[in-house]
XYZ file of C-alpha atoms in Angstrom:
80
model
C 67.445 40.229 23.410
C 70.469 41.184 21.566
C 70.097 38.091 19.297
C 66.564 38.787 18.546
C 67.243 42.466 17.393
C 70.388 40.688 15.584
C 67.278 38.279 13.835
C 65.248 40.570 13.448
C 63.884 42.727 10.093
C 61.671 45.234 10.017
C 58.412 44.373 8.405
C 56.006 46.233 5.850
C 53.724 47.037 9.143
C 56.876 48.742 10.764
C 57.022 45.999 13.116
C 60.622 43.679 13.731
C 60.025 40.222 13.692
C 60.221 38.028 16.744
C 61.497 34.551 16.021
C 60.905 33.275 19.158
C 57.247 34.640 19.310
C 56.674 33.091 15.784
C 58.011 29.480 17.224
C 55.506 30.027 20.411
C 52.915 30.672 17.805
C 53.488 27.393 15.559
C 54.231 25.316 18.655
C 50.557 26.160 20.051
C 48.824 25.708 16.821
C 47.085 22.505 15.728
C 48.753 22.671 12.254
C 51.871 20.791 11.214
C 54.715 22.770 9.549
C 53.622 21.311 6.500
C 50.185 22.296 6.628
C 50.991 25.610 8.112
C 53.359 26.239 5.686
C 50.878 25.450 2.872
C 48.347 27.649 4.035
C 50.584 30.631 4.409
C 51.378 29.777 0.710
C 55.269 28.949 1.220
C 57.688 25.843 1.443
C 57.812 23.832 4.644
C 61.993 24.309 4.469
C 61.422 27.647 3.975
C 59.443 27.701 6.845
C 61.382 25.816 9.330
C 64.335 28.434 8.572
C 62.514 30.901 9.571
C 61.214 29.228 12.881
C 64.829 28.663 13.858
C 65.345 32.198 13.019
C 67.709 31.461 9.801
C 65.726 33.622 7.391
C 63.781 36.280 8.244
C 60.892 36.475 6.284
C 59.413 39.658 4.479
C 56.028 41.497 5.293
C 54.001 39.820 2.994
C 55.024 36.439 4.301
C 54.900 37.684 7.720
C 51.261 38.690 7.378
C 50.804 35.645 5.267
C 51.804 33.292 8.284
C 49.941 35.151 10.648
C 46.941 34.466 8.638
C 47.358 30.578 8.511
C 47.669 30.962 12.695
C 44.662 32.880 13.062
C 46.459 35.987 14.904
C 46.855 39.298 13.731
C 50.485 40.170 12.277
C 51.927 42.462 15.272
C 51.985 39.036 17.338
C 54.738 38.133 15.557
C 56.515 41.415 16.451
C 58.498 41.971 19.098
C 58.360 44.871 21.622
C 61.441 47.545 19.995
């Protein structure tokens, strides 16, 4: 958990961004990362840092990829 808070930002919603939630996410949708990461409007490399928890991405983006999964933004939160 420690590593999570450590990877963690807070987002424009108030909520702290769960890498690990966001990786469950992509894993279970039927979009590639390329696809996904097109729809969400960003770069695929951009997005695979961010599923491996290397960049933690801002509110907008956050809400952005949440969008292109078809789940509402606080899924990607974790519980504080």
């Amino acid at each position: 958990l420690a590593s999570l808070v450590e990877n963690a930002q807070a987002n424009s919603d108030g909520g702290v961004f769960d890498a690990e939630k966001f990786r469950a996410k992509v894993q279970a949708s039927p979009l590639n990362l390329d696809d996904l990461a097109r729809s969400a409007g960003i770069s695929p490399s951009y997005l695979a840092m961010i599923e491996r928890g290397e960049r933690e991405p801002s509110g907008p983006v956050v809400s952005s990829l949440a969008r292109a999964l078809s789940i509402a933004p606080d899924e990607l939160n974790s519980a504080e």
